[in-house]
PDB file of C-alpha atoms in Angstrom:
ATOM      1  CA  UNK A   1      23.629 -12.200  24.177  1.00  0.00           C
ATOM      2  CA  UNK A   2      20.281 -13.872  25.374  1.00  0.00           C
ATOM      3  CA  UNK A   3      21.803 -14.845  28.361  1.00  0.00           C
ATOM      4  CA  UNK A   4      23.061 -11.903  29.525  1.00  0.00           C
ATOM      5  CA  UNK A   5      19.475 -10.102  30.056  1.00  0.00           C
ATOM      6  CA  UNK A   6      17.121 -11.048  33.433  1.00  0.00           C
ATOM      7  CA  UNK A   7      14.367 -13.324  33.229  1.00  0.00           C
ATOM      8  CA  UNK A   8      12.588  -9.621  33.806  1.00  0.00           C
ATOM      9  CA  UNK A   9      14.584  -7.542  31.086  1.00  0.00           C
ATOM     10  CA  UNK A  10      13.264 -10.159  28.741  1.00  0.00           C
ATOM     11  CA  UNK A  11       9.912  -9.940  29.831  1.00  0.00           C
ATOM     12  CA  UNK A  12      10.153  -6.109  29.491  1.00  0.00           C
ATOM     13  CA  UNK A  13      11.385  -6.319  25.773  1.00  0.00           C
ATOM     14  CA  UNK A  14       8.489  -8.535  25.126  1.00  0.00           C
ATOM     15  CA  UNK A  15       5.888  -5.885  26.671  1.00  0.00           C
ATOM     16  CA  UNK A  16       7.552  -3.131  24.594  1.00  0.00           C
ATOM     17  CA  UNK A  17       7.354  -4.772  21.584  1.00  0.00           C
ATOM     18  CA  UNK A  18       3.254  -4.901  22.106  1.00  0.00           C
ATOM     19  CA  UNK A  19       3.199  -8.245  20.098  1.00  0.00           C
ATOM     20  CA  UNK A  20       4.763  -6.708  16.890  1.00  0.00           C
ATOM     21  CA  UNK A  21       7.497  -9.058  15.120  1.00  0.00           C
ATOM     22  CA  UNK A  22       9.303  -6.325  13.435  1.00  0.00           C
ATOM     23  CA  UNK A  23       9.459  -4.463  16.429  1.00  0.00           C
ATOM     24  CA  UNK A  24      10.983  -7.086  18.219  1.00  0.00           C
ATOM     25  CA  UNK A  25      13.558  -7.985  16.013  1.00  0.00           C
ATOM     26  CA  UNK A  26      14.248  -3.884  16.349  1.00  0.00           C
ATOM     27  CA  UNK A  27      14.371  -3.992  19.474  1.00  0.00           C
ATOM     28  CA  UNK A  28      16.979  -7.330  19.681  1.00  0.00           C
ATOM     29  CA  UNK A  29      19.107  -5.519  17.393  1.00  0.00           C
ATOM     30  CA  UNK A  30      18.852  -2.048  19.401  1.00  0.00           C
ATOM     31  CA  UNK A  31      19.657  -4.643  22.622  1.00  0.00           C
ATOM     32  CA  UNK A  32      22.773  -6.346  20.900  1.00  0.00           C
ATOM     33  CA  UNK A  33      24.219  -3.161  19.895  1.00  0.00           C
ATOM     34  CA  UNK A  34      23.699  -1.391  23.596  1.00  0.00           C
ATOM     35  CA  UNK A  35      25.270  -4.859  25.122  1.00  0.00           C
ATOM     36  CA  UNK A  36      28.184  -3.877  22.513  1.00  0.00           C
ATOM     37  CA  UNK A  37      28.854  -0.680  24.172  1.00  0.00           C
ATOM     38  CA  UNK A  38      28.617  -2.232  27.564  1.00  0.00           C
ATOM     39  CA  UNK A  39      25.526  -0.834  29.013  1.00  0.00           C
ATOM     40  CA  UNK A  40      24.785  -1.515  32.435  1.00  0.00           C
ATOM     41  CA  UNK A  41      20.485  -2.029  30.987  1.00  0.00           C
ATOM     42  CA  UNK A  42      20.121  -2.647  27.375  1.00  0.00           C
ATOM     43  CA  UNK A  43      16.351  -2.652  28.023  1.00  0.00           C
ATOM     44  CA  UNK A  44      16.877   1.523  28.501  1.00  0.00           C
ATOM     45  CA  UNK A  45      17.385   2.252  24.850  1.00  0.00           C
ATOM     46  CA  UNK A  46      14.055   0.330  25.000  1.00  0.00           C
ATOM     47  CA  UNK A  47      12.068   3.874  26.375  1.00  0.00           C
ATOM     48  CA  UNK A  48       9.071   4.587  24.846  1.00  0.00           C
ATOM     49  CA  UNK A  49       8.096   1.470  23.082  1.00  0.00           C
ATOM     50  CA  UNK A  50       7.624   0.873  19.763  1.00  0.00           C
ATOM     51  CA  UNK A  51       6.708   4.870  19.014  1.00  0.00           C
ATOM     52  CA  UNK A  52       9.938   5.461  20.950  1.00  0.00           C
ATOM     53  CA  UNK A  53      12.052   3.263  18.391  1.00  0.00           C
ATOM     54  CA  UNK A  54      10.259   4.348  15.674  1.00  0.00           C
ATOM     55  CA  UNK A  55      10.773   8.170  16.874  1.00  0.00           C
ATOM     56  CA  UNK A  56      14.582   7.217  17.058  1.00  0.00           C
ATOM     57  CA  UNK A  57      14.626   5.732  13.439  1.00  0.00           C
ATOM     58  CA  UNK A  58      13.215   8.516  11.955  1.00  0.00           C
ATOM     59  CA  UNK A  59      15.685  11.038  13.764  1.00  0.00           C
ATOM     60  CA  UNK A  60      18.907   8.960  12.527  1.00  0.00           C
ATOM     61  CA  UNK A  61      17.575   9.407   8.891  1.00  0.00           C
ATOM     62  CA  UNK A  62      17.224  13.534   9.538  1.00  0.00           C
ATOM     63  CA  UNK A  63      20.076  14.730   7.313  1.00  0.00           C
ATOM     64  CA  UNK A  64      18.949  11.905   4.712  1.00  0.00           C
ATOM     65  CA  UNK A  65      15.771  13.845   3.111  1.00  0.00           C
ATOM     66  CA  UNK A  66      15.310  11.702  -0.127  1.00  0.00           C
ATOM     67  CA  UNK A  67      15.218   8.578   2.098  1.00  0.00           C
ATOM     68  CA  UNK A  68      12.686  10.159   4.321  1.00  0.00           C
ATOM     69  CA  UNK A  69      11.050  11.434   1.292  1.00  0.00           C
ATOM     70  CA  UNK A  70      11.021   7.567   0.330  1.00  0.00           C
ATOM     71  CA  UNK A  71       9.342   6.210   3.345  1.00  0.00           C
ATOM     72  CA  UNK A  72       6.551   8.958   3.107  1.00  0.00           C
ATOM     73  CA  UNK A  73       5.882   7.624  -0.572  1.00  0.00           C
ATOM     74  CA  UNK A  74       6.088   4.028   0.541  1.00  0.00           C
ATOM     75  CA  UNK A  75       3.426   5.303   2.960  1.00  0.00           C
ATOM     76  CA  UNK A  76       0.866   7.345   1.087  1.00  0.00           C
ATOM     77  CA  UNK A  77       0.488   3.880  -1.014  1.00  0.00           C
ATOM     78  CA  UNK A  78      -2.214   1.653  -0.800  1.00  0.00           C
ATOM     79  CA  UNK A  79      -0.966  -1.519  -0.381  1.00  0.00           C
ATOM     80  CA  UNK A  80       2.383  -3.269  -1.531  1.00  0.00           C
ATOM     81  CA  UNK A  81       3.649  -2.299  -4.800  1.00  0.00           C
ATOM     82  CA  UNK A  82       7.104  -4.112  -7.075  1.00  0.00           C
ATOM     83  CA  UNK A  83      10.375  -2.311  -6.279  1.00  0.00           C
ATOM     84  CA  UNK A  84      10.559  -1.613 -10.387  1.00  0.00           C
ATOM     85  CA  UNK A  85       6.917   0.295 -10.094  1.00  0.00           C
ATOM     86  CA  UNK A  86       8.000   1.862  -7.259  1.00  0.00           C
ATOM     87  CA  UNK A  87      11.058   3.323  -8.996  1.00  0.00           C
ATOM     88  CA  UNK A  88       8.848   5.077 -11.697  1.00  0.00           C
ATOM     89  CA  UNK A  89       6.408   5.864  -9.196  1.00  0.00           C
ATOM     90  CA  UNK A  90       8.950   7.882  -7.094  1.00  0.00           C
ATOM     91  CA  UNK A  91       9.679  11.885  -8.888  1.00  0.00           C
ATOM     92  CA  UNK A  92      12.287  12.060 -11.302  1.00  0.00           C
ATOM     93  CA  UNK A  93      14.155  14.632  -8.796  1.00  0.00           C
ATOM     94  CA  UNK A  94      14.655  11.710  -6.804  1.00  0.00           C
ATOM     95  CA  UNK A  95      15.686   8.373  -8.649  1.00  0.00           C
ATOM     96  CA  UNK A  96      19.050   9.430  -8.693  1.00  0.00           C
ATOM     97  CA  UNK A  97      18.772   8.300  -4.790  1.00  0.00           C
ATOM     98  CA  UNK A  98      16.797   5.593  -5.284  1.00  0.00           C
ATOM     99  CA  UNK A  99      18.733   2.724  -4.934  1.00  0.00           C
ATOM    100  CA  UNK A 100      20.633   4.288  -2.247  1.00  0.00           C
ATOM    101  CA  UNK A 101      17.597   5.596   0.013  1.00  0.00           C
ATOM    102  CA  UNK A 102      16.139   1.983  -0.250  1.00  0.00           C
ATOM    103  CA  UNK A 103      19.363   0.353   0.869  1.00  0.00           C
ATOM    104  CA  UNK A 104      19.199   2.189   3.982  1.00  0.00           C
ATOM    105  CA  UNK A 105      15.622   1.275   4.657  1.00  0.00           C
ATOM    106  CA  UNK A 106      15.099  -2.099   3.228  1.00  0.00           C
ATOM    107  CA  UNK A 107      15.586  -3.406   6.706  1.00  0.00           C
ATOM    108  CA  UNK A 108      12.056  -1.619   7.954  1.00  0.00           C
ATOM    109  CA  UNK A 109      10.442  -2.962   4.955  1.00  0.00           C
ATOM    110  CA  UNK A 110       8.448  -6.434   3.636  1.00  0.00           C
ATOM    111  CA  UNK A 111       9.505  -7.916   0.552  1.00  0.00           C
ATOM    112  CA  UNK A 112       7.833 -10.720  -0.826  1.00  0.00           C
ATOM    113  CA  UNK A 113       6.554 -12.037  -3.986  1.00  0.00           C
ATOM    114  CA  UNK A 114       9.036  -8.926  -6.033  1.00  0.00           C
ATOM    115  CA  UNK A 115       6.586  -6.677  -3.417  1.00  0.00           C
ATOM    116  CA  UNK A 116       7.240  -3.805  -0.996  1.00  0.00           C
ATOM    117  CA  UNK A 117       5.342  -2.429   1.910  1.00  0.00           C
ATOM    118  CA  UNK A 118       5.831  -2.016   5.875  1.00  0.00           C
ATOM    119  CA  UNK A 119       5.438  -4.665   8.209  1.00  0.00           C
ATOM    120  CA  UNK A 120       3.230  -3.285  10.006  1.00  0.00           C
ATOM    121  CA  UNK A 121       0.187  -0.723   9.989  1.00  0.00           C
ATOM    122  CA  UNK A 122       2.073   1.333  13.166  1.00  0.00           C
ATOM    123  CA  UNK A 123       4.548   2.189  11.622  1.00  0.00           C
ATOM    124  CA  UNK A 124       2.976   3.411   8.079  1.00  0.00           C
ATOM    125  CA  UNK A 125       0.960   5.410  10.440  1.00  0.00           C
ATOM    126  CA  UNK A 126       3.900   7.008  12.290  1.00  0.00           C
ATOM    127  CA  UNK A 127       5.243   7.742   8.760  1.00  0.00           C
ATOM    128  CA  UNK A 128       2.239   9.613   7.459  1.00  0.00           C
ATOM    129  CA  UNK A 129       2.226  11.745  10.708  1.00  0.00           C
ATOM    130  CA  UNK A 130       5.576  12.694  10.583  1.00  0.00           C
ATOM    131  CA  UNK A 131       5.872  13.221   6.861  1.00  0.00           C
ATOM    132  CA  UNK A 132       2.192  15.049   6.829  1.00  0.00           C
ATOM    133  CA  UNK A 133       3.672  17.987   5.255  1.00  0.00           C
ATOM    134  CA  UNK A 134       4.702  16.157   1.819  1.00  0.00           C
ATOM    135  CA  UNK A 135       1.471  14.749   1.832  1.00  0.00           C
ATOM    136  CA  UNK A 136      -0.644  16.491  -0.780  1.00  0.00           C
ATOM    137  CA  UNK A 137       2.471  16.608  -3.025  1.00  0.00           C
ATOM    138  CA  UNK A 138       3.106  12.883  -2.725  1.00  0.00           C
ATOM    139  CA  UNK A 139      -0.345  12.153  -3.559  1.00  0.00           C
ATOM    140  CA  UNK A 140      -0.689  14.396  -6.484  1.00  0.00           C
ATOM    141  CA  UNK A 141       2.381  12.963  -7.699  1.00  0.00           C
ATOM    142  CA  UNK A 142       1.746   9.867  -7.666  1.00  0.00           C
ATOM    143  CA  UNK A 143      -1.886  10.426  -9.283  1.00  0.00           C
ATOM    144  CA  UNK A 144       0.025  11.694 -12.216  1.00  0.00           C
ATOM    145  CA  UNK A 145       1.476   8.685 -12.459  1.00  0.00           C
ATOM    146  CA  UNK A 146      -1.317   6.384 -12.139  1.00  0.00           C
ATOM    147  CA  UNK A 147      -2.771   8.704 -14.789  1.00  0.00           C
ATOM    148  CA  UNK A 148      -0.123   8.067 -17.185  1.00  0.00           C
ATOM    149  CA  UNK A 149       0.474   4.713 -16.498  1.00  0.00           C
ATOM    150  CA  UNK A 150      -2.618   2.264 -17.639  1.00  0.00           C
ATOM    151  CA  UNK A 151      -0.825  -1.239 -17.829  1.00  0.00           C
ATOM    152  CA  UNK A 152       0.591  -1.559 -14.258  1.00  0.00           C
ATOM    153  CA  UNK A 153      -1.682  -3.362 -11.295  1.00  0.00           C
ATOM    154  CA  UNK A 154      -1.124  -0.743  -8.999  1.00  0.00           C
ATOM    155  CA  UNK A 155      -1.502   2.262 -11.428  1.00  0.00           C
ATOM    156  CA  UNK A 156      -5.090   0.665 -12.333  1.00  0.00           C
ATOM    157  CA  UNK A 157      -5.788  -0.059  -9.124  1.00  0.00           C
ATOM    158  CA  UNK A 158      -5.202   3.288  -7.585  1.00  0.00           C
ATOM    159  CA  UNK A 159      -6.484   5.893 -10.426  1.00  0.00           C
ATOM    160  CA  UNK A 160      -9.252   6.981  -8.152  1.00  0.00           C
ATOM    161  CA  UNK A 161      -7.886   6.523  -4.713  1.00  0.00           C
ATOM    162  CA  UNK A 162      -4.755   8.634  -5.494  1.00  0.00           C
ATOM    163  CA  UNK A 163      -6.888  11.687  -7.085  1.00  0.00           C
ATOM    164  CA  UNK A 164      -9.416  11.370  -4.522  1.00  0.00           C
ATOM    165  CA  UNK A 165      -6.694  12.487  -1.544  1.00  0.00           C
ATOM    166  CA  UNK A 166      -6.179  15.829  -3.708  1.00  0.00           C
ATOM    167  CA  UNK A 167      -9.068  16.746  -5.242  1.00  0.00           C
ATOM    168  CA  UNK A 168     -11.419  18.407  -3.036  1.00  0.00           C
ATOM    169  CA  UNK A 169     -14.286  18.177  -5.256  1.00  0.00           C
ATOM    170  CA  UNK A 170     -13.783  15.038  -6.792  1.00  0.00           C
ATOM    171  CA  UNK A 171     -14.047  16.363 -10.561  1.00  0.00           C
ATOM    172  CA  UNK A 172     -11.169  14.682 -12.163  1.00  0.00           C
ATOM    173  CA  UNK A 173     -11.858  11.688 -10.332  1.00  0.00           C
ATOM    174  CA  UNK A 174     -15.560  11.474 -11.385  1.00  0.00           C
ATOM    175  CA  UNK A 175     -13.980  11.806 -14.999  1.00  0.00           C
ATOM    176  CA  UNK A 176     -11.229   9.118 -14.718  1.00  0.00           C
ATOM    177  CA  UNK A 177     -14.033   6.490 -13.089  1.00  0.00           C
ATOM    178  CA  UNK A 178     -15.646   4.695 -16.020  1.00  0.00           C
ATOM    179  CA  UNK A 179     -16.686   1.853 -17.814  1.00  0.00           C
ATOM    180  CA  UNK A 180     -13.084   1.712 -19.437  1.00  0.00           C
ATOM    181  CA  UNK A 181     -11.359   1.765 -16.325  1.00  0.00           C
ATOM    182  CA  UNK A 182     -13.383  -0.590 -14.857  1.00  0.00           C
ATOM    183  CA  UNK A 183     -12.674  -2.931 -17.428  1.00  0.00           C
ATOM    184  CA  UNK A 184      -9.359  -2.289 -17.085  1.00  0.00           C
ATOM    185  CA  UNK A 185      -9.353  -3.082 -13.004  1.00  0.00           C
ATOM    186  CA  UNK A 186     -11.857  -6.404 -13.798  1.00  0.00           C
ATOM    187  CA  UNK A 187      -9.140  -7.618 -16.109  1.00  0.00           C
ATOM    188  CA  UNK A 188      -6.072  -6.745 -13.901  1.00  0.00           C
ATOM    189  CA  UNK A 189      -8.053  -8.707 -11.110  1.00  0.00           C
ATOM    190  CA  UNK A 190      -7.804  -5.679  -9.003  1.00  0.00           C
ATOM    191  CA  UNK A 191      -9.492  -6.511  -5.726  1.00  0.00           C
ATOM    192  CA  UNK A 192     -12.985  -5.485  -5.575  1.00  0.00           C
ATOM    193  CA  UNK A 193     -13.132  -4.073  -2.344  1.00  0.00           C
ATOM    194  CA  UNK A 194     -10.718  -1.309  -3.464  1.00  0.00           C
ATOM    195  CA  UNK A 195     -12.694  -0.666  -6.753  1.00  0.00           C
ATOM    196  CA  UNK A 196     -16.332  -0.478  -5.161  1.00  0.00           C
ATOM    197  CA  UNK A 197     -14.470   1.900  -2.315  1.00  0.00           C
ATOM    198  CA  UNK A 198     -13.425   4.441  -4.723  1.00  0.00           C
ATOM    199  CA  UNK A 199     -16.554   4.144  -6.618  1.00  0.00           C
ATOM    200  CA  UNK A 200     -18.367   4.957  -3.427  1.00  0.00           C
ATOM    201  CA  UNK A 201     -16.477   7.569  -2.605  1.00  0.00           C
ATOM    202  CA  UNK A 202     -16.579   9.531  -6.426  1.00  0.00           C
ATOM    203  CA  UNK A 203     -20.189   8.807  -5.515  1.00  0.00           C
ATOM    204  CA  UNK A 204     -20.872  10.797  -2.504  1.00  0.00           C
ATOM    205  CA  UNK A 205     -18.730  13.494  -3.855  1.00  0.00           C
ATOM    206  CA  UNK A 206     -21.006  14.233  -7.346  1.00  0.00           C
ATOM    207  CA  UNK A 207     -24.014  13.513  -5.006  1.00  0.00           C
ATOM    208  CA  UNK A 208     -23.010  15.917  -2.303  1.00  0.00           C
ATOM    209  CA  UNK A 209     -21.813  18.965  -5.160  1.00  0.00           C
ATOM    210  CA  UNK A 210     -25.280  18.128  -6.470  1.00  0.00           C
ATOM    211  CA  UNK A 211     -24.186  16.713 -10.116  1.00  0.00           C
ATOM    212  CA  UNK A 212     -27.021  15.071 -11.457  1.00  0.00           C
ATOM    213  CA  UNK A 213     -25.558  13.616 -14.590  1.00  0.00           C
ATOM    214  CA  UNK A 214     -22.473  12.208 -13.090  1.00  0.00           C
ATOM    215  CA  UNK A 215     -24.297  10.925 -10.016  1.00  0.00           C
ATOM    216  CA  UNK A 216     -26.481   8.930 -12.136  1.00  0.00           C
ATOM    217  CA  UNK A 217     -23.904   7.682 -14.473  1.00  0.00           C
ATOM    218  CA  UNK A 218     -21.495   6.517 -11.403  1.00  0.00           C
ATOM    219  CA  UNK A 219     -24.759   4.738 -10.049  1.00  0.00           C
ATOM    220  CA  UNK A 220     -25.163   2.450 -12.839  1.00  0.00           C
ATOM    221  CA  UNK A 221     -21.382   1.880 -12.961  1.00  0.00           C
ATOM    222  CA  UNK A 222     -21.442   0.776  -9.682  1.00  0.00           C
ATOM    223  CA  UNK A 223     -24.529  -1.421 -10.043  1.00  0.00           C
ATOM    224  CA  UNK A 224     -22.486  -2.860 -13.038  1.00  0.00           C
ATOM    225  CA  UNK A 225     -19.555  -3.494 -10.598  1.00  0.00           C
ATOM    226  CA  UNK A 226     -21.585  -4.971  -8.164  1.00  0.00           C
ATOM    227  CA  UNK A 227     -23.598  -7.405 -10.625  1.00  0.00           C
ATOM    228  CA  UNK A 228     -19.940  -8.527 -12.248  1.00  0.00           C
ATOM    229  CA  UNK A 229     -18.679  -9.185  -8.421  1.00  0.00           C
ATOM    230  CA  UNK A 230     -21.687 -10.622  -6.535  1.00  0.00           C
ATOM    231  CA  UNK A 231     -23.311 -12.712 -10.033  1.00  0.00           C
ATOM    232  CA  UNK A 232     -20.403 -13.566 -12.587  1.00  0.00           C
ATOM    233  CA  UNK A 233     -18.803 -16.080 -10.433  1.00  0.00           C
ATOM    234  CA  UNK A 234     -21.988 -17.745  -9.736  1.00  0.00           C
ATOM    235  CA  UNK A 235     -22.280 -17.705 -13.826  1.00  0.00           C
ATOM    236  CA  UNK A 236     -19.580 -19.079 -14.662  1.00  0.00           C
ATOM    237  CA  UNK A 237     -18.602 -21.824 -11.848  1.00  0.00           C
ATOM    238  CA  UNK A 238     -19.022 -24.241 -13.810  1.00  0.00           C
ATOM    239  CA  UNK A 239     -16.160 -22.995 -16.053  1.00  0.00           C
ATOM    240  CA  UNK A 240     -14.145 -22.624 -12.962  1.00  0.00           C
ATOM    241  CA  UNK A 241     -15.038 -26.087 -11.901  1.00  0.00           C
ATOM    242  CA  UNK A 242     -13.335 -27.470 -14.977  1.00  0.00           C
ATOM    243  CA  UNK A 243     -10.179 -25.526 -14.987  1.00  0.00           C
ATOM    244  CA  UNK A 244      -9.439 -26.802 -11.491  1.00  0.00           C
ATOM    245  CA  UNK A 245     -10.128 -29.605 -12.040  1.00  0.00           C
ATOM    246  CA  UNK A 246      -8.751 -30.637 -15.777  1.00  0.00           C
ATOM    247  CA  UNK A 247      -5.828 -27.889 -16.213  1.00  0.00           C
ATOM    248  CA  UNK A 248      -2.198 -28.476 -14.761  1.00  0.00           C
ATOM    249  CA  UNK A 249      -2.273 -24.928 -13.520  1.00  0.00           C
ATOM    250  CA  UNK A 250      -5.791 -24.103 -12.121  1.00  0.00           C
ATOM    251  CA  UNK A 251      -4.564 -21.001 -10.705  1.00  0.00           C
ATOM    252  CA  UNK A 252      -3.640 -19.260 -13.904  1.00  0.00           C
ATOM    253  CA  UNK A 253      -6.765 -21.105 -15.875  1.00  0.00           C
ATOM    254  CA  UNK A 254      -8.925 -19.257 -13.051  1.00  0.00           C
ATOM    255  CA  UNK A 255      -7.327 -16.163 -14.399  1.00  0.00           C
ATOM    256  CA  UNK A 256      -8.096 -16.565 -17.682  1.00  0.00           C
ATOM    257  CA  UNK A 257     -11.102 -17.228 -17.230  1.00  0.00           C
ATOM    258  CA  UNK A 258     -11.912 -14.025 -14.881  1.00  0.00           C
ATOM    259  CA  UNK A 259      -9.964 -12.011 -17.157  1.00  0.00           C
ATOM    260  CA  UNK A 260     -12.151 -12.772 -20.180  1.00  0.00           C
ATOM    261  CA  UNK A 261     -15.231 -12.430 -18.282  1.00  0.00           C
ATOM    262  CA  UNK A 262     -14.308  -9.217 -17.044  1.00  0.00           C
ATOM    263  CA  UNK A 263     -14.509 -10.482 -13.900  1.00  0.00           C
ATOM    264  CA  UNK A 264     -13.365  -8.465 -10.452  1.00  0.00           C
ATOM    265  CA  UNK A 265     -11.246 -11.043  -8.668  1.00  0.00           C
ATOM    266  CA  UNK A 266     -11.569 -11.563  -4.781  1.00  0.00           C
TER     267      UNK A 266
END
């Protein structure tokens, strides 16, 4: 198949795919199957780059709404998430499509490590456009779930961030972000960029509608996240030091250790 493109149709796909792996193997397969049908210039399914291809992928899926409805969840996430947690994360309307809607767009999806997510930020970001309109409900759904659901990584992870995209005020999230939760995050080694974030951001929102007593009480939380993230490590290194160094599996020792220190893992 290779051979049968110019030095210059080559050169073209290359440009098109702006650098993006997943949209070049796209675009291969999009070349192989045009070649199939005997084209006279592959490269012209090609039109509009990677938006164009993405633009295309979305329109094949139109008559498939629960696997459209998949991809905007898969979007509205923050960061990957396992294909089981996914399942429960996804409304009980639509697990009867699950398996099927995934199936169809495994192909346009990472997984590694048991994990799911795009390969690449374009393409979540074309998703969220198009699917704008299921936005709100996608978020508020999956809130409830991170509400109801305190074991999982991702649930703990994403309590705030989830309630924060629809709640205007930020009331329910101001309520949900405390000590207990934090602990919770510390000992699920949720990374600490994502907790401070949210914390921030439940912050402003109390400071802006003027709640004293919340706005104080979300300051000291997050000068108790802070201490644990910039402080504990330095407190305990020696304890890390050993674990490395004397255990058969450091990793996990390190773990342990930041688990029973309530430390926030980076």
């Amino acid at each position: 198949f290779g051979n049968s493109l110019m030095p210059s149709q080559v050169a073209r796909v290359a440009e098109l795919s702006q650098g993006h792996p997943l949209t070049l193997k796209f675009f291969i397969d999009e070349l192989q199957l045009a070649a199939e049908r005997g084209t006279e210039d592959p490269t012209e399914v090609l039109a509009g780059g990677p938006s164009g291809y993405y633009e295309r992928v979305w329109n094949r899926l139109s008559n498939e709404g629960p696997t459209q409805y998949l991809l905007a969840i898969i979007a509205s996430l923050r960061g990957a998430v396992s294909e089981n947690e996914l399942f429960q994360i996804v409304p009980d309307d639509h697990k009867s499509n699950f398996m099927d809607s995934l199936a169809r767009v495994r192909h346009l999806l990472r997984v590694e490590d048991n994990t799911i997510r795009f390969y690449h930020e374009s393409f979540r970001e074309f998703i969220q456009q198009k699917a704008s309109i299921w936005t709100d409900a996608i978020h508020e759904s999956v809130a409830t779930y991170c509400r109801s659901s305190t074991t999982t990584e991702y649930a703990i992870g994403n309590l705030l961030y989830h309630h924060l995209q629809t709640s205007t005020d930020g009331q329910l999230a101001a309520q949900l972000c405390t000590q207990e939760w934090l602990d919770r995050a510390a000992a699920s080694c949720v990374h600490p960029e994502f907790i401070l974030a949210d914390i921030n951001e439940v912050l402003r929102r109390m400071a802006e509608a003027g709640e004293l007593q919340e706005t104080v009480r979300i300051l000291l939380l997050r000068s108790r996240a802070n201490y644990r993230y910039n402080h504990v490590f330095a407190l305990f290194a020696g304890d890390f030091a050993k674990a490395a160094v004397n255990l058969r599996q450091p990793a996990q020792s390190l773990r342990f250790i930041a688990r029973q220190q309530h430390f926030i893992c980076p």
